[in-house]
Amino acid sequence: MASLELRGCLEKELSEACQKLGLKSFRAGQLFRWVQLNAVRSWEEMHNIPESERRKLQTMLYLSPLKLLREQQARDGTHKYLFGLEDGECIESVLMNYERELSRNRHTVCISTQVGCAVGCAFCATGLGGFRRNLSVGEIVGQVLEISRSIARKDPPAKVTNLVFMGMGEPLLNYEAVLKSLEILNRETGQNIGMRRMTLSTSGVAPKIRQLGRDNPQVGLAVSLHSALDSVRNVLVPINRRYPLRELMAACTEYIRLTNRRITFEVALTSENVKRESAEALGKLLKGCLAHINLIPVNPVAETNMLKPKTEEISQFAGILESYAIPVSIREERGTDINAACGQLRGQWKVDRNESFSSL
Ligand code: SAH
Ligand code: SF4
């Protein structure tokens, strides 16, 4: 039985497979381009590879496209995709602000790395259902490939240029698969997405932050900080009990030393935590650190009852941080009307599974 997932293979692995099967080595390059550049969904589409060779390749390699179960479009042009996996699990991915970004030739895709999430942050829909499983490399890369294929067919054709690992799941708890996905998506003969145009967001898996600094110093890093106080962060981001702020910040300092890259610290703001004291504490914690703060007005999740702060409150909060000479930006809300914004992805398997599967 074929055991290698085509979409999860680097060209060198395809070369080894070709060699074992007695095929010419240039086939590996052709195969990689069909899969990673053209995003084919079937072997039949690879028409410059003779059928006899395709059959041989199928003894070692399998192609497993994601099933598009539903595509929704928000008022702001953001698209959300619900994908079905081989075992019936579902994940969501987001293409941000498609129409507006068209004029800038910039298209950012937000992808998932796990089905569900074990971290269980207080305001996040993904964590509510608990952890189901890690995604494979092919399933991570596959989300970009399906969206890339879809926008390449639009008029005018478009290309995925930026990637954020900010969908469902904690990327650093699926570390090896995420690292390999970055490598594949960065390949010039594939999607060719610059390493610096890809960003991982983590809830704060301190040892893996250090390891990332050594393994891949080019990819962008965002840390979901949310609070500078352990007592608050323990509740909002429960992984803080395992890696408290002192340990997290030591890992971030080490990461900055290794990479000389600025870390983006994400801070979700609710009507509860938008207080002056919270801003002062964050300012003190991050003062002098190569940091940027991204404020995220909390997006509604039915089960949590958290409310967005008022615009003036957010500006005041930003002002306090700026007084510590920390650059601040406020994240624009995207696709909230279709639950496609930060923390709203849940791969709606319970709600939608029957309806969606039967309608395709
Ligand atoms: N698991 C990773 C990446 C996915 S979440 C992480 O936690 O960093 C991406 C970002 O959305 C994180 O900063 C997360 O804290 C934030 N987030 C989660 N729920 C949210 C909500 N309801 N409103 C706004 N941001 C939210
Ligand atoms: Fe998991 Fe991130 Fe959601 Fe926290 S915010 S539950 S780490 S996906």
GROMACS .gro file of C-alpha atoms and ligand atoms in nm:
model
  394
    1MET     CA    1   0.000   0.000   0.000
    2ALA     CA    2   0.121   0.351  -0.082
    3SER     CA    3   0.253   0.510   0.234
    4LEU     CA    4   0.385   0.852   0.135
    5GLU     CA    5   0.148   1.146   0.107
    6LEU     CA    6   0.248   1.333  -0.210
    7ARG     CA    7   0.155   1.676  -0.075
    8GLY     CA    8   0.375   1.622   0.229
    9CYS     CA    9   0.692   1.533   0.035
   10LEU     CA   10   0.995   1.745  -0.042
   11GLU     CA   11   1.150   1.700  -0.386
   12LYS     CA   12   1.436   1.494  -0.241
   13GLU     CA   13   1.189   1.238  -0.103
   14LEU     CA   14   1.023   1.219  -0.443
   15SER     CA   15   1.367   1.164  -0.602
   16GLU     CA   16   1.430   0.873  -0.365
   17ALA     CA   17   1.094   0.723  -0.453
   18CYS     CA   18   1.163   0.758  -0.825
   19GLN     CA   19   1.503   0.597  -0.780
   20LYS     CA   20   1.355   0.301  -0.592
   21LEU     CA   21   1.097   0.253  -0.865
   22GLY     CA   22   1.360   0.271  -1.141
   23LEU     CA   23   1.221   0.597  -1.285
   24LYS     CA   24   1.425   0.884  -1.429
   25SER     CA   25   1.516   1.141  -1.165
   26PHE     CA   26   1.364   1.435  -1.357
   27ARG     CA   27   1.021   1.284  -1.282
   28ALA     CA   28   1.062   1.396  -0.921
   29GLY     CA   29   1.080   1.761  -1.029
   30GLN     CA   30   0.778   1.719  -1.255
   31LEU     CA   31   0.586   1.552  -0.978
   32PHE     CA   32   0.674   1.822  -0.727
   33ARG     CA   33   0.561   2.098  -0.964
   34TRP     CA   34   0.232   1.925  -1.043
   35VAL     CA   35   0.158   1.882  -0.677
   36GLN     CA   36   0.302   2.194  -0.517
   37LEU     CA   37   0.274   2.454  -0.796
   38ASN     CA   38  -0.028   2.342  -0.998
   39ALA     CA   39  -0.202   2.195  -0.692
   40VAL     CA   40  -0.341   1.898  -0.888
   41ARG     CA   41  -0.617   1.698  -0.721
   42SER     CA   42  -0.570   1.377  -0.924
   43TRP     CA   43  -0.298   1.174  -1.093
   44GLU     CA   44  -0.476   1.207  -1.429
   45GLU     CA   45  -0.398   1.578  -1.435
   46MET     CA   46  -0.022   1.505  -1.448
   47HIS     CA   47  -0.036   1.451  -1.822
   48ASN     CA   48   0.337   1.462  -1.897
   49ILE     CA   49   0.395   1.157  -1.677
   50PRO     CA   50   0.309   0.838  -1.872
   51GLU     CA   51   0.029   0.630  -1.725
   52SER     CA   52   0.256   0.328  -1.672
   53GLU     CA   53   0.487   0.543  -1.457
   54ARG     CA   54   0.199   0.699  -1.267
   55ARG     CA   55   0.082   0.348  -1.176
   56LYS     CA   56   0.429   0.261  -1.046
   57LEU     CA   57   0.441   0.581  -0.844
   58GLN     CA   58   0.103   0.499  -0.693
   59THR     CA   59   0.251   0.192  -0.526
   60MET     CA   60   0.452   0.427  -0.302
   61LEU     CA   61   0.274   0.761  -0.308
   62TYR     CA   62  -0.083   0.870  -0.257
   63LEU     CA   63  -0.258   1.196  -0.329
   64SER     CA   64  -0.517   1.303  -0.080
   65PRO     CA   65  -0.690   1.630  -0.174
   66LEU     CA   66  -0.904   1.798   0.091
   67LYS     CA   67  -1.279   1.788   0.038
   68LEU     CA   68  -1.423   2.136   0.016
   69LEU     CA   69  -1.740   2.101   0.219
   70ARG     CA   70  -1.836   2.464   0.229
   71GLU     CA   71  -1.707   2.803   0.119
   72GLN     CA   72  -1.852   3.116   0.273
   73GLN     CA   73  -1.787   3.475   0.178
   74ALA     CA   74  -1.804   3.757   0.430
   75ARG     CA   75  -1.919   4.112   0.357
   76ASP     CA   76  -1.557   4.232   0.365
   77GLY     CA   77  -1.455   3.977   0.100
   78THR     CA   78  -1.296   3.732   0.344
   79HIS     CA   79  -1.353   3.369   0.243
   80LYS     CA   80  -1.379   3.083   0.488
   81TYR     CA   81  -1.335   2.723   0.378
   82LEU     CA   82  -1.453   2.415   0.564
   83PHE     CA   83  -1.243   2.117   0.456
   84GLY     CA   84  -1.317   1.751   0.521
   85LEU     CA   85  -1.025   1.515   0.590
   86GLU     CA   86  -0.990   1.145   0.502
   87ASP     CA   87  -1.103   1.029   0.847
   88GLY     CA   88  -1.411   1.254   0.851
   89GLU     CA   89  -1.261   1.528   1.070
   90CYS     CA   90  -1.304   1.889   0.956
   91ILE     CA   91  -1.086   2.198   0.963
   92GLU     CA   92  -1.124   2.559   0.859
   93SER     CA   93  -0.896   2.793   0.665
   94VAL     CA   94  -0.941   3.158   0.575
   95LEU     CA   95  -0.847   3.374   0.277
   96MET     CA   96  -0.840   3.729   0.408
   97ASN     CA   97  -1.001   4.027   0.240
   98TYR     CA   98  -0.980   3.882  -0.110
   99GLU     CA   99  -1.122   4.171  -0.316
  100ARG     CA  100  -0.932   4.447  -0.139
  101GLU     CA  101  -0.603   4.263  -0.145
  102LEU     CA  102  -0.644   4.203  -0.521
  103SER     CA  103  -0.534   4.558  -0.600
  104ARG     CA  104  -0.222   4.511  -0.386
  105ASN     CA  105  -0.144   4.170  -0.537
  106ARG     CA  106  -0.130   4.039  -0.186
  107HIS     CA  107  -0.322   3.740  -0.064
  108THR     CA  108  -0.296   3.614   0.291
  109VAL     CA  109  -0.420   3.273   0.391
  110CYS     CA  110  -0.473   3.164   0.752
  111ILE     CA  111  -0.432   2.790   0.805
  112SER     CA  112  -0.496   2.532   1.075
  113THR     CA  113  -0.237   2.296   1.219
  114GLN     CA  114  -0.449   2.069   1.439
  115VAL     CA  115  -0.807   1.943   1.456
  116GLY     CA  116  -0.923   2.118   1.773
  117CYS     CA  117  -0.675   2.236   2.033
  118ALA     CA  118  -0.562   2.115   2.374
  119VAL     CA  119  -0.469   2.457   2.512
  120GLY     CA  120  -0.826   2.573   2.574
  121CYS     CA  121  -0.788   2.952   2.588
  122ALA     CA  122  -1.079   3.128   2.756
  123PHE     CA  123  -1.202   3.322   2.453
  124CYS     CA  124  -1.132   3.080   2.168
  125ALA     CA  125  -1.388   2.865   1.985
  126THR     CA  126  -1.128   2.612   1.865
  127GLY     CA  127  -1.032   2.509   2.216
  128LEU     CA  128  -1.393   2.450   2.322
  129GLY     CA  129  -1.417   2.112   2.151
  130GLY     CA  130  -1.083   1.993   2.293
  131PHE     CA  131  -0.802   1.833   2.096
  132ARG     CA  132  -0.878   1.575   1.824
  133ARG     CA  133  -0.551   1.521   1.639
  134ASN     CA  134  -0.249   1.677   1.471
  135LEU     CA  135  -0.270   1.752   1.101
  136SER     CA  136  -0.023   1.579   0.870
  137VAL     CA  137   0.218   1.782   0.656
  138GLY     CA  138   0.002   1.707   0.352
  139GLU     CA  139  -0.308   1.836   0.530
  140ILE     CA  140  -0.135   2.158   0.638
  141VAL     CA  141   0.013   2.223   0.294
  142GLY     CA  142  -0.312   2.101   0.134
  143GLN     CA  143  -0.510   2.397   0.273
  144VAL     CA  144  -0.280   2.640   0.089
  145LEU     CA  145  -0.289   2.427  -0.226
  146GLU     CA  146  -0.669   2.413  -0.242
  147ILE     CA  147  -0.702   2.789  -0.193
  148SER     CA  148  -0.416   2.858  -0.434
  149ARG     CA  149  -0.586   2.644  -0.698
  150SER     CA  150  -0.913   2.821  -0.646
  151ILE     CA  151  -0.775   3.177  -0.675
  152ALA     CA  152  -0.548   3.085  -0.968
  153ARG     CA  153  -0.866   3.011  -1.162
  154LYS     CA  154  -1.030   3.345  -1.090
  155ASP     CA  155  -1.027   3.638  -1.330
  156PRO     CA  156  -0.770   3.787  -1.288
  157PRO     CA  157  -0.573   3.490  -1.156
  158ALA     CA  158  -0.420   3.540  -0.814
  159LYS     CA  159  -0.151   3.379  -0.600
  160VAL     CA  160  -0.113   3.315  -0.228
  161THR     CA  161   0.164   3.551  -0.113
  162ASN     CA  162   0.141   3.547   0.268
  163LEU     CA  163   0.060   3.284   0.521
  164VAL     CA  164  -0.032   3.291   0.886
  165PHE     CA  165  -0.047   2.978   1.101
  166MET     CA  166  -0.327   3.127   1.310
  167GLY     CA  167  -0.617   2.897   1.234
  168MET     CA  168  -0.722   2.601   1.446
  169GLY     CA  169  -0.465   2.449   1.677
  170GLU     CA  170  -0.131   2.525   1.840
  171PRO     CA  171   0.140   2.510   1.570
  172LEU     CA  172   0.427   2.452   1.812
  173LEU     CA  173   0.252   2.142   1.951
  174ASN     CA  174   0.267   1.996   1.598
  175TYR     CA  175   0.622   2.118   1.554
  176GLU     CA  176   0.783   1.875   1.307
  177ALA     CA  177   0.489   1.883   1.066
  178VAL     CA  178   0.470   2.262   1.078
  179LEU     CA  179   0.842   2.302   1.012
  180LYS     CA  180   0.832   2.071   0.714
  181SER     CA  181   0.524   2.248   0.577
  182LEU     CA  182   0.712   2.578   0.590
  183GLU     CA  183   0.997   2.425   0.397
  184ILE     CA  184   0.768   2.282   0.128
  185LEU     CA  185   0.564   2.602   0.088
  186ASN     CA  186   0.882   2.806   0.060
  187ARG     CA  187   1.022   2.602  -0.232
  188GLU     CA  188   1.074   2.806  -0.549
  189THR     CA  189   0.930   2.537  -0.774
  190GLY     CA  190   0.620   2.514  -0.557
  191GLN     CA  191   0.417   2.791  -0.390
  192ASN     CA  192   0.736   2.996  -0.345
  193ILE     CA  193   0.607   3.186  -0.041
  194GLY     CA  194   0.892   3.381   0.119
  195MET     CA  195   0.986   3.256   0.467
  196ARG     CA  196   0.950   3.612   0.594
  197ARG     CA  197   0.596   3.621   0.458
  198MET     CA  198   0.492   3.334   0.681
  199THR     CA  199   0.410   3.381   1.051
  200LEU     CA  200   0.347   3.129   1.326
  201SER     CA  201   0.137   3.225   1.623
  202THR     CA  202   0.187   3.038   1.949
  203SER     CA  203   0.013   3.040   2.283
  204GLY     CA  204   0.359   3.018   2.441
  205VAL     CA  205   0.522   2.675   2.418
  206ALA     CA  206   0.851   2.808   2.559
  207PRO     CA  207   1.094   2.523   2.471
  208LYS     CA  208   0.967   2.514   2.113
  209ILE     CA  209   1.010   2.891   2.077
  210ARG     CA  210   1.380   2.844   2.156
  211GLN     CA  211   1.402   2.551   1.917
  212LEU     CA  212   1.232   2.750   1.640
  213GLY     CA  213   1.493   3.022   1.679
  214ARG     CA  214   1.759   2.762   1.602
  215ASP     CA  215   1.572   2.560   1.338
  216ASN     CA  216   1.408   2.834   1.135
  217PRO     CA  217   1.520   3.188   1.217
  218GLN     CA  218   1.349   3.332   0.908
  219VAL     CA  219   0.982   3.261   0.974
  220GLY     CA  220   0.785   3.528   1.161
  221LEU     CA  221   0.680   3.463   1.521
  222ALA     CA  222   0.376   3.592   1.706
  223VAL     CA  223   0.316   3.513   2.072
  224SER     CA  224  -0.035   3.525   2.219
  225LEU     CA  225   0.054   3.710   2.535
  226HIS     CA  226  -0.280   3.866   2.635
  227SER     CA  227  -0.163   3.960   2.984
  228ALA     CA  228   0.158   4.045   3.168
  229LEU     CA  229   0.025   3.896   3.492
  230ASP     CA  230   0.054   3.523   3.563
  231SER     CA  231  -0.271   3.522   3.762
  232VAL     CA  232  -0.466   3.654   3.462
  233ARG     CA  233  -0.274   3.463   3.197
  234ASN     CA  234  -0.325   3.134   3.384
  235VAL     CA  235  -0.697   3.175   3.321
  236LEU     CA  236  -0.689   3.320   2.969
  237VAL     CA  237  -0.414   3.096   2.827
  238PRO     CA  238  -0.398   2.787   3.052
  239ILE     CA  239  -0.062   2.672   2.906
  240ASN     CA  240   0.078   2.955   3.121
  241ARG     CA  241   0.062   2.720   3.419
  242ARG     CA  242   0.315   2.499   3.244
  243TYR     CA  243   0.527   2.781   3.098
  244PRO     CA  244   0.471   3.088   3.317
  245LEU     CA  245   0.562   3.438   3.202
  246ARG     CA  246   0.915   3.428   3.339
  247GLU     CA  247   0.991   3.115   3.136
  248LEU     CA  248   0.803   3.241   2.830
  249MET     CA  249   0.985   3.575   2.829
  250ALA     CA  250   1.323   3.404   2.877
  251ALA     CA  251   1.246   3.190   2.571
  252CYS     CA  252   1.142   3.501   2.373
  253THR     CA  253   1.463   3.681   2.470
  254GLU     CA  254   1.664   3.380   2.358
  255TYR     CA  255   1.465   3.369   2.031
  256ILE     CA  256   1.540   3.736   1.964
  257ARG     CA  257   1.909   3.682   2.045
  258LEU     CA  258   1.927   3.390   1.802
  259THR     CA  259   1.730   3.548   1.518
  260ASN     CA  260   1.750   3.922   1.567
  261ARG     CA  261   1.382   3.923   1.468
  262ARG     CA  262   1.107   4.129   1.626
  263ILE     CA  263   0.835   3.926   1.795
  264THR     CA  264   0.473   4.029   1.760
  265PHE     CA  265   0.290   3.995   2.091
  266GLU     CA  266  -0.082   3.951   2.049
  267VAL     CA  267  -0.313   4.093   2.311
  268ALA     CA  268  -0.686   4.021   2.287
  269LEU     CA  269  -0.886   4.300   2.447
  270THR     CA  270  -1.220   4.256   2.617
  271SER     CA  271  -1.434   4.510   2.799
  272GLU     CA  272  -1.289   4.349   3.117
  273ASN     CA  273  -0.915   4.359   3.053
  274VAL     CA  274  -0.885   4.689   2.867
  275LYS     CA  275  -0.773   4.855   3.192
  276ARG     CA  276  -0.491   5.103   3.244
  277GLU     CA  277  -0.314   4.862   3.489
  278SER     CA  278  -0.308   4.585   3.223
  279ALA     CA  279  -0.151   4.821   2.971
  280GLU     CA  280   0.106   4.948   3.224
  281ALA     CA  281   0.201   4.590   3.317
  282LEU     CA  282   0.245   4.498   2.950
  283GLY     CA  283   0.450   4.812   2.892
  284LYS     CA  284   0.683   4.725   3.179
  285LEU     CA  285   0.718   4.363   3.070
  286LEU     CA  286   0.803   4.444   2.709
  287LYS     CA  287   0.992   4.772   2.744
  288GLY     CA  288   1.327   4.748   2.566
  289CYS     CA  289   1.243   4.414   2.406
  290LEU     CA  290   1.246   4.382   2.025
  291ALA     CA  291   0.869   4.366   2.024
  292HIS     CA  292   0.560   4.483   1.847
  293ILE     CA  293   0.217   4.460   2.007
  294ASN     CA  294  -0.087   4.367   1.805
  295LEU     CA  295  -0.409   4.448   1.987
  296ILE     CA  296  -0.700   4.223   1.889
  297PRO     CA  297  -1.043   4.347   1.995
  298VAL     CA  298  -1.199   4.017   2.103
  299ASN     CA  299  -1.424   3.852   1.848
  300PRO     CA  300  -1.755   3.710   1.968
  301VAL     CA  301  -1.773   3.339   2.048
  302ALA     CA  302  -2.123   3.231   2.153
  303GLU     CA  303  -2.017   3.032   2.460
  304THR     CA  304  -1.788   3.294   2.614
  305ASN     CA  305  -1.996   3.613   2.649
  306MET     CA  306  -1.688   3.831   2.614
  307LEU     CA  307  -1.748   4.180   2.485
  308LYS     CA  308  -1.538   4.401   2.263
  309PRO     CA  309  -1.414   4.718   2.429
  310LYS     CA  310  -1.511   5.062   2.298
  311THR     CA  311  -1.289   5.219   2.030
  312GLU     CA  312  -1.177   5.497   2.270
  313GLU     CA  313  -1.076   5.239   2.529
  314ILE     CA  314  -0.864   5.057   2.273
  315SER     CA  315  -0.694   5.382   2.163
  316GLN     CA  316  -0.619   5.471   2.525
  317PHE     CA  317  -0.472   5.126   2.585
  318ALA     CA  318  -0.256   5.164   2.272
  319GLY     CA  319  -0.146   5.509   2.387
  320ILE     CA  320  -0.016   5.374   2.718
  321LEU     CA  321   0.185   5.105   2.541
  322GLU     CA  322   0.329   5.363   2.303
  323SER     CA  323   0.446   5.568   2.600
  324TYR     CA  324   0.679   5.273   2.671
  325ALA     CA  325   0.818   5.312   2.315
  326ILE     CA  326   0.662   4.988   2.200
  327PRO     CA  327   0.517   4.989   1.847
  328VAL     CA  328   0.148   4.901   1.854
  329SER     CA  329  -0.106   4.812   1.589
  330ILE     CA  330  -0.474   4.726   1.617
  331ARG     CA  331  -0.584   4.417   1.427
  332GLU     CA  332  -0.854   4.482   1.180
  333GLU     CA  333  -1.155   4.259   1.221
  334ARG     CA  334  -1.209   4.024   0.931
  335GLY     CA  335  -1.500   3.805   0.837
  336THR     CA  336  -1.681   3.819   1.173
  337ASP     CA  337  -2.020   3.784   1.000
  338ILE     CA  338  -1.920   3.432   0.889
  339ASN     CA  339  -1.722   3.350   1.209
  340ALA     CA  340  -1.393   3.363   1.021
  341ALA     CA  341  -1.208   3.600   1.255
  342CYS     CA  342  -0.940   3.513   1.513
  343GLY     CA  343  -1.058   3.257   1.760
  344GLN     CA  344  -1.385   3.186   1.579
  345LEU     CA  345  -1.278   2.877   1.385
  346ARG     CA  346  -1.415   2.552   1.512
  347GLY     CA  347  -1.434   2.323   1.209
  348GLN     CA  348  -1.805   2.298   1.285
  349TRP     CA  349  -1.807   1.919   1.271
  350LYS     CA  350  -2.089   1.881   1.520
  351VAL     CA  351  -2.318   2.143   1.374
  352ASP     CA  352  -2.263   2.095   1.005
  353ARG     CA  353  -2.135   1.748   0.939
  354ASN     CA  354  -2.457   1.578   0.829
  355GLU     CA  355  -2.588   1.864   0.627
  356SER     CA  356  -2.255   1.939   0.457
  357PHE     CA  357  -2.151   1.586   0.372
  358SER     CA  358  -2.487   1.502   0.221
  359SER     CA  359  -2.502   1.818   0.013
  360LEU     CA  360  -2.182   1.741  -0.181
  361SAH     N1  361  -0.294   2.862   1.871
  361SAH     C1  362  -0.222   2.974   1.827
  361SAH     C2  363  -0.268   3.024   1.692
  361SAH     C3  364  -0.415   3.030   1.665
  361SAH     S1  365  -0.510   3.150   1.747
  361SAH     C4  366  -0.228   3.084   1.930
  361SAH     O1  367  -0.306   3.074   2.023
  361SAH     O2  368  -0.150   3.177   1.917
  361SAH     C5  369  -0.467   3.303   1.671
  361SAH     C6  370  -0.486   3.425   1.760
  361SAH     O3  371  -0.624   3.452   1.786
  361SAH     C7  372  -0.421   3.410   1.897
  361SAH     O4  373  -0.351   3.526   1.932
  361SAH     C8  374  -0.541   3.390   1.987
  361SAH     O5  375  -0.511   3.420   2.119
  361SAH     C9  376  -0.641   3.483   1.923
  361SAH     N2  377  -0.780   3.458   1.963
  361SAH    C10  378  -0.837   3.345   2.005
  361SAH     N3  379  -0.968   3.364   2.030
  361SAH    C11  380  -0.996   3.493   2.001
  361SAH    C12  381  -1.115   3.572   2.003
  361SAH     N4  382  -1.231   3.522   2.036
  361SAH     N5  383  -1.103   3.701   1.966
  361SAH    C13  384  -0.983   3.754   1.928
  361SAH     N6  385  -0.870   3.682   1.922
  361SAH    C14  386  -0.875   3.554   1.958
  362SF4    FE1  387  -0.563   2.681   2.090
  362SF4    FE2  388  -0.475   2.918   2.001
  362SF4    FE3  389  -0.737   2.879   2.046
  362SF4    FE4  390  -0.568   2.895   2.250
  362SF4     S1  391  -0.617   3.057   2.103
  362SF4     S2  392  -0.732   2.741   2.225
  362SF4     S3  393  -0.388   2.794   2.165
  362SF4     S4  394  -0.612   2.775   1.893
   0.00000   0.00000   0.00000
